[in-house]
Short mmCIF file of C-alpha atoms and ligand atoms in Angstrom, two decimals:
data_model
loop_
_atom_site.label_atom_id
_atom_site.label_comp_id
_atom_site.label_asym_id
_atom_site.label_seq_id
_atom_site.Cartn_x
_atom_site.Cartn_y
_atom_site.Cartn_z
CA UNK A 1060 0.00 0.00 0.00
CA UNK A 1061 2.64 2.13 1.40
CA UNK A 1062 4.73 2.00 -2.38
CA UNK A 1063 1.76 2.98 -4.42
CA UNK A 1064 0.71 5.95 -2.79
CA UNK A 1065 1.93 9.69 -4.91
CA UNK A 1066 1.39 13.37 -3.60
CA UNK A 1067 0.35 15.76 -6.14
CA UNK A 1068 3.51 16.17 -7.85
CA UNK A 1069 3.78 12.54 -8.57
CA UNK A 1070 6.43 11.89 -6.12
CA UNK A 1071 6.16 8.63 -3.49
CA UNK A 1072 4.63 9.84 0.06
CA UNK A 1073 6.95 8.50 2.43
CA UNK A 1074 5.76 7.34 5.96
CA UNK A 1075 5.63 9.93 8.75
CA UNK A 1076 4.32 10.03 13.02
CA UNK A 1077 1.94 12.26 13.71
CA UNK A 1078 1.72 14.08 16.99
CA UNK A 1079 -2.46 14.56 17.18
CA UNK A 1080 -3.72 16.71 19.80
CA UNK A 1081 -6.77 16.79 20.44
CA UNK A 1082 -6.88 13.36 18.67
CA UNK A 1083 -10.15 12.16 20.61
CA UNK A 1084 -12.44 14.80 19.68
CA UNK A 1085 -15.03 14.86 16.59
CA UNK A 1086 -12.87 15.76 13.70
CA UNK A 1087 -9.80 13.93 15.16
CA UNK A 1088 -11.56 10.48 15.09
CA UNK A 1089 -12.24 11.17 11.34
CA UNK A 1090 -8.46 12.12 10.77
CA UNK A 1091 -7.45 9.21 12.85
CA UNK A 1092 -10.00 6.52 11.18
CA UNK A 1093 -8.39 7.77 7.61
CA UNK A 1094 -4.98 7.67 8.53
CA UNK A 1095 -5.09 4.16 9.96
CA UNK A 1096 -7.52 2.56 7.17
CA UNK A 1097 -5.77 4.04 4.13
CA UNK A 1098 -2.24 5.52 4.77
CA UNK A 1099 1.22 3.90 6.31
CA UNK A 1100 1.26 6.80 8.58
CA UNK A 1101 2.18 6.42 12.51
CA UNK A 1102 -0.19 8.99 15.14
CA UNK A 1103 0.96 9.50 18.69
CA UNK A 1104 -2.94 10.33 20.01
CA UNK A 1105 -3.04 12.78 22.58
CA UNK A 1106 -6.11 13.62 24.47
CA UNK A 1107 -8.00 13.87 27.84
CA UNK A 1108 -11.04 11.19 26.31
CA UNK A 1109 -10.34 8.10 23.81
CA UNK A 1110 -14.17 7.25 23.47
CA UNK A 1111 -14.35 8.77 19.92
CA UNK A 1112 -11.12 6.16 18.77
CA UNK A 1113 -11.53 3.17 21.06
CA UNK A 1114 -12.62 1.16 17.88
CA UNK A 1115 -9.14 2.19 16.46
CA UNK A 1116 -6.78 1.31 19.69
CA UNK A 1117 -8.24 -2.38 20.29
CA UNK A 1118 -8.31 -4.87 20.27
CA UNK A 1119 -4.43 -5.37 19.45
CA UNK A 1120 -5.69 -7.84 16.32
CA UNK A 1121 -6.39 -4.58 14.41
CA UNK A 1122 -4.89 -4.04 10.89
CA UNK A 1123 -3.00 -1.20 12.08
CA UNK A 1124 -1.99 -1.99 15.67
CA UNK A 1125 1.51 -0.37 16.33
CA UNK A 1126 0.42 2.84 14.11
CA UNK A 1127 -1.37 4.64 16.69
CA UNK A 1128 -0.84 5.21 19.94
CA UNK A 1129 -2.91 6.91 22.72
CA UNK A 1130 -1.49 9.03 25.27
CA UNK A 1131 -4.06 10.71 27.82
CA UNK A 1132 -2.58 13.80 28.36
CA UNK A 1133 -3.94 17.13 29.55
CA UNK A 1134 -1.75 19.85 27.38
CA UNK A 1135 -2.25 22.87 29.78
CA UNK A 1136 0.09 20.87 32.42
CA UNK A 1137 1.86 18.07 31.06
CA UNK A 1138 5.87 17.93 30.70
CA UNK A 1139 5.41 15.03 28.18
CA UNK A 1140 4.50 17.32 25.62
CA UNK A 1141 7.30 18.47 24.42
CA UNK A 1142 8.77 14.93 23.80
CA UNK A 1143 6.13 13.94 22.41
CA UNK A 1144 6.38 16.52 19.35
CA UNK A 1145 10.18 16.00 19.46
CA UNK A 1146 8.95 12.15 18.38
CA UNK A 1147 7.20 13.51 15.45
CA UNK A 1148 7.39 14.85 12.30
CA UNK A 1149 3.90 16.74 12.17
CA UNK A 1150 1.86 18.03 14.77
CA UNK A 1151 -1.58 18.85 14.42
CA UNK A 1152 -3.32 20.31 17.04
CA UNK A 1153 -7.13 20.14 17.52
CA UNK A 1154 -7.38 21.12 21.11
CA UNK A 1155 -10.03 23.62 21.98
CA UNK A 1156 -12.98 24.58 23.36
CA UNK A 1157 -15.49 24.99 20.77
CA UNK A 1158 -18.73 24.92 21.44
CA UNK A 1159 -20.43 28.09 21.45
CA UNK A 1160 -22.70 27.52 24.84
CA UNK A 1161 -19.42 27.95 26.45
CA UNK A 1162 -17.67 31.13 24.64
CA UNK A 1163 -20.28 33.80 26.72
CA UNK A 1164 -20.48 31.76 29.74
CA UNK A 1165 -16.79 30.30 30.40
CA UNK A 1166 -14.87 33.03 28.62
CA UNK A 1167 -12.15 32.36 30.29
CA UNK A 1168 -11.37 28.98 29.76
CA UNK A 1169 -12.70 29.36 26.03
CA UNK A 1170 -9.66 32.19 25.98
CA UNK A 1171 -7.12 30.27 27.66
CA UNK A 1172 -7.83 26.94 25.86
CA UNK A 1173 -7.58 28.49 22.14
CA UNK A 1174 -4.65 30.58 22.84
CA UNK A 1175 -2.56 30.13 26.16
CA UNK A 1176 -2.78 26.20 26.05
CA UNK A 1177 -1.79 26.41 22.02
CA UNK A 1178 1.20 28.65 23.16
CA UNK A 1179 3.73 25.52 24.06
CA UNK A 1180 2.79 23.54 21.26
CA UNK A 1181 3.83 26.84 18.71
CA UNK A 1182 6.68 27.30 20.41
CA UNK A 1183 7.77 23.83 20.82
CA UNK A 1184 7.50 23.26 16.91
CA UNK A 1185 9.08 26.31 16.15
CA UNK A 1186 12.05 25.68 18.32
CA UNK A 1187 12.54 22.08 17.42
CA UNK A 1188 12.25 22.59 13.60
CA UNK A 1189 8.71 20.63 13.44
CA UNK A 1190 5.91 21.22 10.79
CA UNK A 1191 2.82 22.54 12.82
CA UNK A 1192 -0.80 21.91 11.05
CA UNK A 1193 -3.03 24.53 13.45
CA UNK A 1194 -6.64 24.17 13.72
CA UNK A 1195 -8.48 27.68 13.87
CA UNK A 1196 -12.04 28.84 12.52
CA UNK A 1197 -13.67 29.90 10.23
CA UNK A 1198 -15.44 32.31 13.17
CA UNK A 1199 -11.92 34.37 12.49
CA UNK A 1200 -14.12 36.30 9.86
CA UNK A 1201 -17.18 37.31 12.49
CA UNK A 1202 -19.54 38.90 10.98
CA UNK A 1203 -20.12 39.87 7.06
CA UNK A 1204 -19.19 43.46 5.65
CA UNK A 1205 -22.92 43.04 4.07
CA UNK A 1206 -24.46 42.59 7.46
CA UNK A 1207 -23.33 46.40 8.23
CA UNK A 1208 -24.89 47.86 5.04
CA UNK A 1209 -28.84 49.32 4.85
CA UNK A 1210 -31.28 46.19 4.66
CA UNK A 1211 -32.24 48.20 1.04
CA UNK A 1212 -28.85 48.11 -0.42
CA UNK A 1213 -27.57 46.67 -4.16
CA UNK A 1214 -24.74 45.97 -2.78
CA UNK A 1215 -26.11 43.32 -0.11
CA UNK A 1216 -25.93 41.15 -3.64
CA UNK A 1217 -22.11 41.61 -4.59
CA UNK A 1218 -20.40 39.04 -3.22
CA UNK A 1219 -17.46 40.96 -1.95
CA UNK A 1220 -19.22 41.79 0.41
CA UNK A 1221 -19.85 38.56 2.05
CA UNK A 1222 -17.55 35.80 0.47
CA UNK A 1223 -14.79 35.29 2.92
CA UNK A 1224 -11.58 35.23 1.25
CA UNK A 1225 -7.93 34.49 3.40
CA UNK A 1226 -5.94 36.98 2.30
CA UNK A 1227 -8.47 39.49 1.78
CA UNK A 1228 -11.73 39.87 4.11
CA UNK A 1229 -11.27 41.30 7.71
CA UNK A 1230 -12.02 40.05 11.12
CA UNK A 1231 -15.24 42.09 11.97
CA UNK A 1232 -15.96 41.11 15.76
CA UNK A 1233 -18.88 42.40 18.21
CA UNK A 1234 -17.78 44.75 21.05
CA UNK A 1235 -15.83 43.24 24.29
CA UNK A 1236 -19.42 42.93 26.12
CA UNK A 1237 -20.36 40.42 23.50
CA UNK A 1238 -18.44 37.14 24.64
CA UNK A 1239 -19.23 35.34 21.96
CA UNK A 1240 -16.78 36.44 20.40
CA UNK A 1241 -14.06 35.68 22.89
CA UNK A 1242 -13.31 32.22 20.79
CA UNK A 1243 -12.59 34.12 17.67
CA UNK A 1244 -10.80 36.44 19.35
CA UNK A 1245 -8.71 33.98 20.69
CA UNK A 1246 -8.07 31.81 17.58
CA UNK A 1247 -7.19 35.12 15.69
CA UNK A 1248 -4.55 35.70 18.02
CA UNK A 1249 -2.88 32.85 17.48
CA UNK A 1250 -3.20 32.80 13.89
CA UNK A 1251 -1.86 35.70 14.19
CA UNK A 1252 1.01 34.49 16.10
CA UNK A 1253 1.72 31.31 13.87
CA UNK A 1254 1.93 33.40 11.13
CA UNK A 1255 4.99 35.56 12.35
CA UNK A 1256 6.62 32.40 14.16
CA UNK A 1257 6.69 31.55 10.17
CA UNK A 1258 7.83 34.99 9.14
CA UNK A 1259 10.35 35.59 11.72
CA UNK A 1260 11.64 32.03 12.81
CA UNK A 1261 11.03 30.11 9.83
CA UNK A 1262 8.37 28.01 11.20
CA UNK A 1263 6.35 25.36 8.95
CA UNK A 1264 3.06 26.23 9.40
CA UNK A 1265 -0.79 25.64 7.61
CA UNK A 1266 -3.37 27.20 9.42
CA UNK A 1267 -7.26 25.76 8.97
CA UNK A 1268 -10.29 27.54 8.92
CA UNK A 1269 -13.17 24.85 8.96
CA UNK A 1270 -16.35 25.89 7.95
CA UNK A 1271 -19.09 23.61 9.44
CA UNK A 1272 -17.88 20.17 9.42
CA UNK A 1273 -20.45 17.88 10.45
CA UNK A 1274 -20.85 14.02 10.93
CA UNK A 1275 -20.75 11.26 12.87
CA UNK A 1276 -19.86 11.70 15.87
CA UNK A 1277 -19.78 15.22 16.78
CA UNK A 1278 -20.39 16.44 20.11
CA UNK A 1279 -22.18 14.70 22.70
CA UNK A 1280 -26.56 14.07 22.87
CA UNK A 1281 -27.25 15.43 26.58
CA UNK A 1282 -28.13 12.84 29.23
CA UNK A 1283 -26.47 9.86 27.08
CA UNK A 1284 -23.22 10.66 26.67
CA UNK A 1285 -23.12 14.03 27.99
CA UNK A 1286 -24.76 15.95 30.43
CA UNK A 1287 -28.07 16.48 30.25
CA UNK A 1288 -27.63 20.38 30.63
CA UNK A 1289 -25.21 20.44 28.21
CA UNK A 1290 -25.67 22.45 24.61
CA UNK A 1291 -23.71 20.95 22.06
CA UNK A 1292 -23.57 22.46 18.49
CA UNK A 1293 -26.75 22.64 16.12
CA UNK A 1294 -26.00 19.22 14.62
CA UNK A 1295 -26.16 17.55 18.12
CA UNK A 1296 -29.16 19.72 19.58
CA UNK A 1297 -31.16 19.00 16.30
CA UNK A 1298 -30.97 15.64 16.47
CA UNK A 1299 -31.74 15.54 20.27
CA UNK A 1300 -34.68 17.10 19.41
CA UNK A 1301 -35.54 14.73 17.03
CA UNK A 1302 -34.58 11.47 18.84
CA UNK A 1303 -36.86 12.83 21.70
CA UNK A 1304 -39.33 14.12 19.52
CA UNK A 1305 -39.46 17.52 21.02
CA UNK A 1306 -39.80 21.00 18.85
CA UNK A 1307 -36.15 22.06 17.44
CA UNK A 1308 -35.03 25.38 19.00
CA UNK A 1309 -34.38 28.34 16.90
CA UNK A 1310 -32.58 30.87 18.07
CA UNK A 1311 -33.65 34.38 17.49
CA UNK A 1312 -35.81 32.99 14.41
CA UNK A 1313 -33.26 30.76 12.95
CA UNK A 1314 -31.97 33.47 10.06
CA UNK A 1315 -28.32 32.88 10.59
CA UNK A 1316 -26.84 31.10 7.80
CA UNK A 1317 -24.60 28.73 7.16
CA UNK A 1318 -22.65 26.80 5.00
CA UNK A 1319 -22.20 22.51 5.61
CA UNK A 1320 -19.13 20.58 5.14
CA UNK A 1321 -19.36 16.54 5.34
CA UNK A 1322 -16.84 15.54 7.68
CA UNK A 1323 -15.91 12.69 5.22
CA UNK A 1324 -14.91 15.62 2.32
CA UNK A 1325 -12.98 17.88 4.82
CA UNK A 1326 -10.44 15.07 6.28
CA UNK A 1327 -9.72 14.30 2.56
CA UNK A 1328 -8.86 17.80 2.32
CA UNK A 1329 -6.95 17.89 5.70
CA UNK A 1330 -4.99 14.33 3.95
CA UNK A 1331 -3.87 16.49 0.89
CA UNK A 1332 -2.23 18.93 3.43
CA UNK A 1333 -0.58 16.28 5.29
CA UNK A 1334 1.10 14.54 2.47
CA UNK A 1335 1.54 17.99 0.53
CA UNK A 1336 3.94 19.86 2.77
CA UNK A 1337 5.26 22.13 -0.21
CA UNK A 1338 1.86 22.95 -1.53
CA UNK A 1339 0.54 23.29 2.16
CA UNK A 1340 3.14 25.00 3.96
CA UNK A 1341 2.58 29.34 4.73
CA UNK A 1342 -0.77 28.98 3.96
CA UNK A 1343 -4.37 29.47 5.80
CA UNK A 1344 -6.87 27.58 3.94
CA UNK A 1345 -10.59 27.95 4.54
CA UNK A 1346 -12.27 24.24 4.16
CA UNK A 1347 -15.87 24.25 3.71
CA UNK A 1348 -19.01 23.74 1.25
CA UNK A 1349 -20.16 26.25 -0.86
CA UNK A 1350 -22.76 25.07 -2.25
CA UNK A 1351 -24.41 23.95 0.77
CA UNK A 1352 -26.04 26.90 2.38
CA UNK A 1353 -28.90 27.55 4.25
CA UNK A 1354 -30.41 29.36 6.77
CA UNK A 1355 -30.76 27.64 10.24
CA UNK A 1356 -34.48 27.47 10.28
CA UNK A 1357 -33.80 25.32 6.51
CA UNK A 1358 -31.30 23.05 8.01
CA UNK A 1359 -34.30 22.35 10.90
CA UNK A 1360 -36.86 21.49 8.20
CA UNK A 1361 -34.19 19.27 5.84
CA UNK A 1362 -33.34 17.83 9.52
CA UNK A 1363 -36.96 16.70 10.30
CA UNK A 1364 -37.80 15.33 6.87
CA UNK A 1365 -34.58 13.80 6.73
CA UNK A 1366 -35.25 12.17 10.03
CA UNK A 1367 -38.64 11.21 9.44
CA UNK A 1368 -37.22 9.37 6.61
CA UNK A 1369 -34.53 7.46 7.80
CA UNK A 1370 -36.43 6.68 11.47
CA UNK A 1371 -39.54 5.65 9.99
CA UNK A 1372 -41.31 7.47 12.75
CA UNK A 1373 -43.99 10.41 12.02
CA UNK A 1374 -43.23 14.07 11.67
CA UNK A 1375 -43.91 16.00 14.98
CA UNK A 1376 -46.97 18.78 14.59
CA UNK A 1377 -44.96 21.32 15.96
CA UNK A 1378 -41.63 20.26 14.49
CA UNK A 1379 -39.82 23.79 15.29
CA UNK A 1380 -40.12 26.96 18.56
CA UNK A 1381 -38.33 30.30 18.70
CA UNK A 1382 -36.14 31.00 21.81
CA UNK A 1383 -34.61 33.88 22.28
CA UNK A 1384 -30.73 33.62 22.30
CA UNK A 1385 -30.48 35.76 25.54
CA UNK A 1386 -32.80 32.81 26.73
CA UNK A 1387 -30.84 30.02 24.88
CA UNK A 1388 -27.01 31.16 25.34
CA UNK A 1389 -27.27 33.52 28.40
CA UNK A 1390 -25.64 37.30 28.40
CA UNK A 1391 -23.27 38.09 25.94
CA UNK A 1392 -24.50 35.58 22.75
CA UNK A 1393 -23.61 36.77 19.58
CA UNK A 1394 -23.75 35.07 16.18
CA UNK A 1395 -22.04 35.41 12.87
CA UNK A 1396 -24.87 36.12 10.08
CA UNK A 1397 -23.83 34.66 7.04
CA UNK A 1398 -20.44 32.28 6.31
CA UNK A 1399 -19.47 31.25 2.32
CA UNK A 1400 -16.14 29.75 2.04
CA UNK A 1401 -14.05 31.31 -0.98
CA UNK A 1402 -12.52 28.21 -2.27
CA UNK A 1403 -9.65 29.65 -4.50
CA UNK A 1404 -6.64 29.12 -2.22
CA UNK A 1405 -7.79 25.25 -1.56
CA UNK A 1406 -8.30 24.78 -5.12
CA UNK A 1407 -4.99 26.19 -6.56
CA UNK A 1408 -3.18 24.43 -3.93
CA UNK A 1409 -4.84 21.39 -3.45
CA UNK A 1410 -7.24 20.79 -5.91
CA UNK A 1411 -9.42 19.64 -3.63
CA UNK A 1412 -13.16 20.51 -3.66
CA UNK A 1413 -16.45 19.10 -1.45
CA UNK A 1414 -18.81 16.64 -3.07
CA UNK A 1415 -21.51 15.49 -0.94
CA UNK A 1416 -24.47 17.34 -0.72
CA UNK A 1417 -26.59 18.67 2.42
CA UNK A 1418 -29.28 16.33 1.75
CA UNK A 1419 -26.67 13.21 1.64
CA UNK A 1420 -24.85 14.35 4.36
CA UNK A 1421 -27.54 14.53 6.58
CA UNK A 1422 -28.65 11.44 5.36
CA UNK A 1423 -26.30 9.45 6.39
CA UNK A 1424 -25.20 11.39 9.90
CA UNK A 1425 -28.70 11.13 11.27
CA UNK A 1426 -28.91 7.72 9.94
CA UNK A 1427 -26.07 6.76 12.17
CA UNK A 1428 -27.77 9.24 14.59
CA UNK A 1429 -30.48 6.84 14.69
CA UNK A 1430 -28.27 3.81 15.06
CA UNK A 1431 -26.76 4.97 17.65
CA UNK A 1432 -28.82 7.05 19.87
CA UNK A 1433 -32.23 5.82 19.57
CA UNK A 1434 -32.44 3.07 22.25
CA UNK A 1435 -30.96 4.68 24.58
CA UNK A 1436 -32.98 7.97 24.35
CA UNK A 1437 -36.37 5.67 24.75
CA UNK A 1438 -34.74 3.95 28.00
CA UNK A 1439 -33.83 7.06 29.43
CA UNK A 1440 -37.29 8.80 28.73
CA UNK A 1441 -39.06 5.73 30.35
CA UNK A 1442 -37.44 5.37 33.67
CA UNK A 1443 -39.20 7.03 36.00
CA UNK A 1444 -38.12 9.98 37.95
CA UNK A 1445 -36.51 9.79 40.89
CA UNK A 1446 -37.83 12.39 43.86
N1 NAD B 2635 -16.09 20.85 13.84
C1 NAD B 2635 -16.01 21.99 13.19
O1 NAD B 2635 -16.74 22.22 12.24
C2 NAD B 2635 -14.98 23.02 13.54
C3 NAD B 2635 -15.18 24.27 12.99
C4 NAD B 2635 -14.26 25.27 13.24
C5 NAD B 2635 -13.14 25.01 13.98
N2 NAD B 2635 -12.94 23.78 14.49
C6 NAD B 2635 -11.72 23.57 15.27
O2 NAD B 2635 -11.21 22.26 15.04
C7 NAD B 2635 -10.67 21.72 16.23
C8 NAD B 2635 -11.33 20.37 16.56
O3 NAD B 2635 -12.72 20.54 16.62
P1 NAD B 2635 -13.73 19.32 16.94
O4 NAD B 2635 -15.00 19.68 16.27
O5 NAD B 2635 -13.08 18.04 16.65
O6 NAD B 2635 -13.90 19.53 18.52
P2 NAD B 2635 -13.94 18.46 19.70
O7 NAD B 2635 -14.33 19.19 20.93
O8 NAD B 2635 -14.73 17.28 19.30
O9 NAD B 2635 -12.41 18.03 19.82
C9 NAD B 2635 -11.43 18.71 20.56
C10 NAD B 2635 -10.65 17.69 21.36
O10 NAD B 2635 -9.59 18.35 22.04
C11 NAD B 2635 -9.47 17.79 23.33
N3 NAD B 2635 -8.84 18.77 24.23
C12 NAD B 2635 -9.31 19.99 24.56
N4 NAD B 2635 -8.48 20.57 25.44
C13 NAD B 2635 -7.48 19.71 25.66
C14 NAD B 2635 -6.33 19.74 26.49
N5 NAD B 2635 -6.08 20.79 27.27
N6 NAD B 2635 -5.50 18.68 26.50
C15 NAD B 2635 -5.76 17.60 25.73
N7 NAD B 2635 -6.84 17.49 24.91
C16 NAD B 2635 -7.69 18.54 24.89
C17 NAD B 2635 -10.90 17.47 23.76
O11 NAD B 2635 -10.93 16.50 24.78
C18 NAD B 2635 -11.51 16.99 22.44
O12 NAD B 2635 -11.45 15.60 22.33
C19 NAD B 2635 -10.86 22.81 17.29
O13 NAD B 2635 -9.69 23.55 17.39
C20 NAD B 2635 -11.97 23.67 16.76
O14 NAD B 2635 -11.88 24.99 17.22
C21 NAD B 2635 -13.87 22.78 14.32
O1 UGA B 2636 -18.40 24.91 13.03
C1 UGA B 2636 -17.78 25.93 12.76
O2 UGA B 2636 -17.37 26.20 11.64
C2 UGA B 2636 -17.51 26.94 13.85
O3 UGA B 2636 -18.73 27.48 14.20
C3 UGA B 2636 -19.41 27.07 15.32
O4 UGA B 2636 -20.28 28.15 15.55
P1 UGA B 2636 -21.77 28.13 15.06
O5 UGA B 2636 -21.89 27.73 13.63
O6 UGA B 2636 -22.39 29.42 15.42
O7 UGA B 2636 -22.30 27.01 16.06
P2 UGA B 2636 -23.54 26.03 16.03
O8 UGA B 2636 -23.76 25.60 17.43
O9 UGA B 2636 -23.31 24.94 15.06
O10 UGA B 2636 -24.77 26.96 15.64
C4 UGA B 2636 -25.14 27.28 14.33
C5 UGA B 2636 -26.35 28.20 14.35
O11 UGA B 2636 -27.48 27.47 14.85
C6 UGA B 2636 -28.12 28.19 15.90
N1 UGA B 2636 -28.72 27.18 16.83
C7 UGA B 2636 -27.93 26.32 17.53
C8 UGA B 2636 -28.49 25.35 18.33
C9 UGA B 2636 -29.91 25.24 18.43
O12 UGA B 2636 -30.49 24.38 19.15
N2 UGA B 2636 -30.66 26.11 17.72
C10 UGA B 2636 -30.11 27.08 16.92
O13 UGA B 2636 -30.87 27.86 16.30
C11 UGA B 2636 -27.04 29.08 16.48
O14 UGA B 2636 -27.59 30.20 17.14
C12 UGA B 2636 -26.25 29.44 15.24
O15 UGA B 2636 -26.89 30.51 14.58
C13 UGA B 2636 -18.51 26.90 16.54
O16 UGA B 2636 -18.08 28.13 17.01
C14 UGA B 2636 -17.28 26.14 16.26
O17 UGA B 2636 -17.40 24.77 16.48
C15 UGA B 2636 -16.65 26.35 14.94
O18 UGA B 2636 -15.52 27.17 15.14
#
């Protein structure tokens, strides 16, 4: 397998280790999965939870056993860190705090965990000479330069004024009361940072700005394997709502929109990076799905008739409710209005572009929604409460 296998310029990939942080989470089980089932690559697996890539460690009879290894680690207090990129080749770091219940309510941690726990793992790259894939967000961009312009204005239509572009659009955040944006904030910084550990230090960098990846396995459904006050992103609290058959919550009217990615079409984008250091290297790439876009109140009406579909259950009378986001988030909730991924630097580079569309995607993601969830949710709903 290992032989066959050519990067874009035709030449033979050769084998690397990985160091993953953040290598339990929802995108790194995708990343792992693909890197186990279809390249030679080795991935030291670094994270506080392995639930999401049990099925990858054991049992030892696995295809790949001896390619990855898990080390629970903590990275805001753990001396093994360093060695641990020293080992490696690459490091890609997922770490973070990223769902947005949390960025008004736990600003601090959201700031310390997406800037001063990245902080060692810039610097240890930089100093040891080790190529450093960073996760940020496509929340860099905030809000839309159209958002600011009179609801009656020709120009709401030109898309420079809301196609996000790299090297070109600006950061447009709320004011400091607004802690929403304390996760962008903090991601920008240390893109920011990155950037000039590259210019100034030499540093091999790629910076990505994921736009909506969804799948399998993202997030947690509160009261199975979360808590049951918890507020995981949409994907996760739609399809909550639809496993308990309860009305799907829009916030503030559900006008936000947004564009969906297929986990499954990102990692093959995040692959091309990997193996194409030369094409990949200096460069922030936005990863998303144009062509997917809705509004939030859409996504809750493809969600319901997808589910309805693949459950075999009815459709709910009152399939959706507004809630306010002050009631929703709490204080201090803020949302970006509008986010289309320009796809020229990914292209050029990579020549990599999304295929799956929103209807498949959901498809098959509330499919294994279904699978997975849908026992449980009708055990948990029947037991009686305790007083
Ligand atoms: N999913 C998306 O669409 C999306 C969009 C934009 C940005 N991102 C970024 O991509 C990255 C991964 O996102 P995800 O969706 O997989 O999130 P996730 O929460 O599923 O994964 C993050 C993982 O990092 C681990 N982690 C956090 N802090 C840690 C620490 N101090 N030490 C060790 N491990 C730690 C968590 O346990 C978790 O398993 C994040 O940086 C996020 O900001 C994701
Ligand atoms: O995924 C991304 O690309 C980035 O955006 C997400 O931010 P956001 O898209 O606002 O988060 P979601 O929780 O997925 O919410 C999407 C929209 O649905 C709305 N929503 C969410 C949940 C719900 O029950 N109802 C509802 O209307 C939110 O208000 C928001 O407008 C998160 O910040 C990050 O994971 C990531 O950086």
């Amino acid at each position: 397998m290992a032989a066959s296998r050519m990067d874009l310029d035709g030449r033979p990939i050769k084998p690397i280790t990985i160091c993953m942080i953040g290598a339990g989470g929802f995108i790194g089980s995708h990343l792992c999965e693909k890197l186990m089932s279809e390249t030679p690559h080795k991935v030291l697996a670094l994270d506080v939870y392995n639930d999401k890539i049990k099925h990858l460690l054991e049992p030892d009879s696995l295809p790949w056993a001896g390619r990855i290894q898990f080390h629970r680690l903590n990275i805001k207090h753990d001396s093994r860190l360093e060695g641990l990129i020293k080992m490696a080749d690459l490091t890609i770091n997922l770490a973070a705090i990223c769902t947005p219940a949390d960025y008004n309510t736990r600003p601090l941690d959201t700031i310390y965990s997406n800037f001063i726990d990245a902080l060692p793992v810039v610097k240890y790259c930089s100093e040891n000479n080790k190529r450093l894939i960073h996760f940020s967000t496509c929340e860099v961009y905030g809000k839309t330069i159209q958002s600011f312009l009179p609801k009656d204005s020709p120009l709401r239509q030109d898309p420079a004024y809301y196609v996000l572009k790299e090297d070109v659009s600006p950061c447009i955040f709320g004011s400091i009361e607004k802690q929403r944006w304390s996760y962008a904030c903090a991601k920008q910084l240390i893109e920011r940072l990155i950037y000039a550990e590259g210019a100034e230090n030499g540093l091999e960098f790629t910076i990505v700005r994921p736009f909506n990846w969804i799948g399998p396995r993202m997030d947690f459904i509160p009261g199975i394997d979360g808590p049951s006050e918890g507020v995981p992103r949409v994907l996760a609290c739609f399809s909550n709502n639809l496993l308990r058959r309860e009305p799907l919550k829009l916030v503030d009217g559900g006008q936000s929109q947004r564009t969906f990615v297929y986990i499954k079409d990102a990692i093959e984008a995040v692959l091309l990076m990997i193996e194409n250091p030369g094409r990949a290297n200096g460069h922030i790439f936005n990863v998303g799905n144009p062509n997917n876009e809705v509004t939030v109140r859409q996504l809750a009406e493809m969600m319901t008739k997808v589910y309805t579909k693949v459950s075999g259950e009815s459709a709910l009378e009152t399939p959706t409710i507004d809630v306010s986001s002050k009631e929703f988030y709490g204080e201090g909730y803020d949302d970006s209005d509008k986010r289309i991924p320009d796809m020229t630097i990914i292209n050029k580079q990579l020549g990599w572009n999304p295929k799956t569309s929103l209807w498949d995607l959901l498809e098959s993601t509330l499919t294994y929604q279904h699978r997975t969830y849908a026992e449980a949710i009708k055990k948990s709903m029947a037991k009686p409460t305790s007083y």
